[in-house]
Coordinates of C-alpha atoms in Angstrom, one line a residue:
M1 CA 0.9 -9.0 2.2
T2 CA 4.4 -9.3 0.7
R3 CA 6.5 -6.5 -0.7
S4 CA 5.7 -7.6 -4.2
Q5 CA 2.0 -7.6 -3.3
F6 CA 2.4 -4.1 -2.0
L7 CA 4.0 -2.9 -5.2
S8 CA 1.3 -4.6 -7.3
A9 CA -1.5 -3.0 -5.3
L10 CA 0.3 0.3 -5.4
E11 CA 0.2 0.2 -9.2
S12 CA -3.3 -1.2 -9.4
V13 CA -4.8 1.3 -7.2
Y14 CA -2.9 4.5 -8.1
G15 CA -1.4 3.8 -11.4
P16 CA 2.3 3.0 -12.0
S17 CA 3.6 6.6 -12.1
F18 CA 1.6 8.2 -9.5
G19 CA 1.7 5.1 -7.1
H20 CA 5.5 5.2 -7.2
T21 CA 5.5 9.0 -6.6
L22 CA 3.3 8.6 -3.6
A23 CA 5.3 5.7 -2.1
A24 CA 8.6 7.8 -2.6
D25 CA 7.5 11.3 -1.6
L26 CA 4.5 11.1 0.7
V27 CA 5.5 11.0 4.4
L28 CA 2.9 8.8 6.2
P29 CA 2.1 10.6 9.5
G30 CA 1.4 7.3 11.2
L31 CA 4.8 6.0 10.2
G32 CA 6.9 9.3 10.0
V33 CA 8.5 8.1 6.7
T34 CA 7.6 7.4 3.1
A35 CA 6.2 4.0 2.1
F36 CA 9.4 3.0 0.4
V37 CA 11.5 4.0 3.4
A38 CA 9.1 2.1 5.7
L39 CA 9.5 -1.0 3.5
D40 CA 13.3 -0.7 3.6
E41 CA 13.0 -0.3 7.6
G42 CA 11.1 -3.7 7.8
I43 CA 7.7 -2.3 8.6
P44 CA 5.1 -4.9 7.5
P45 CA 3.9 -3.9 3.9
Q46 CA 0.2 -4.5 5.1
E47 CA 0.7 -1.8 7.7
I48 CA 2.2 0.6 5.3
W49 CA -0.6 -0.1 2.7
L50 CA -3.3 0.6 5.2
E51 CA -1.7 3.8 6.3
L52 CA -1.2 4.9 2.6
L53 CA -4.9 4.2 2.0
R54 CA -6.0 6.3 5.0
E55 CA -3.7 9.2 4.1
T56 CA -5.0 9.4 0.5
D57 CA -8.6 9.0 1.4
K58 CA -9.0 5.5 -0.2
S59 CA -11.5 3.0 1.3
V60 CA -9.8 0.6 3.5
E61 CA -12.8 -1.8 3.1
V62 CA -12.5 -1.7 -0.7
Y63 CA -8.8 -1.7 -1.1
G64 CA -7.3 -2.8 2.2
F65 CA -6.6 -6.4 1.6
P66 CA -5.8 -7.0 -2.2
Q67 CA -3.9 -10.3 -1.6
R68 CA -7.2 -11.8 -0.2
A69 CA -9.1 -10.8 -3.4
A70 CA -6.3 -12.3 -5.6
K71 CA -6.6 -15.6 -3.6
R72 CA -10.4 -15.7 -4.2
V73 CA -9.8 -15.2 -7.9
Q74 CA -7.2 -17.9 -8.2
G75 CA -9.6 -20.1 -6.2

């Protein structure tokens, strides 16, 4: 997952406004920082994404790997 894929998934799953609010304000316990800070610190976007899903009770099985679903659609 790239940074741009992370941002796209964030907006797709949570909506543009709420997604960016979550990424800016919610400290992810497994990382000790917010999603945006974690990105800036170089933590892999996929790791951040999975932690965000877990913390917000979203299904990792459904939402965990959006880049794979996009590749299947592009075919």
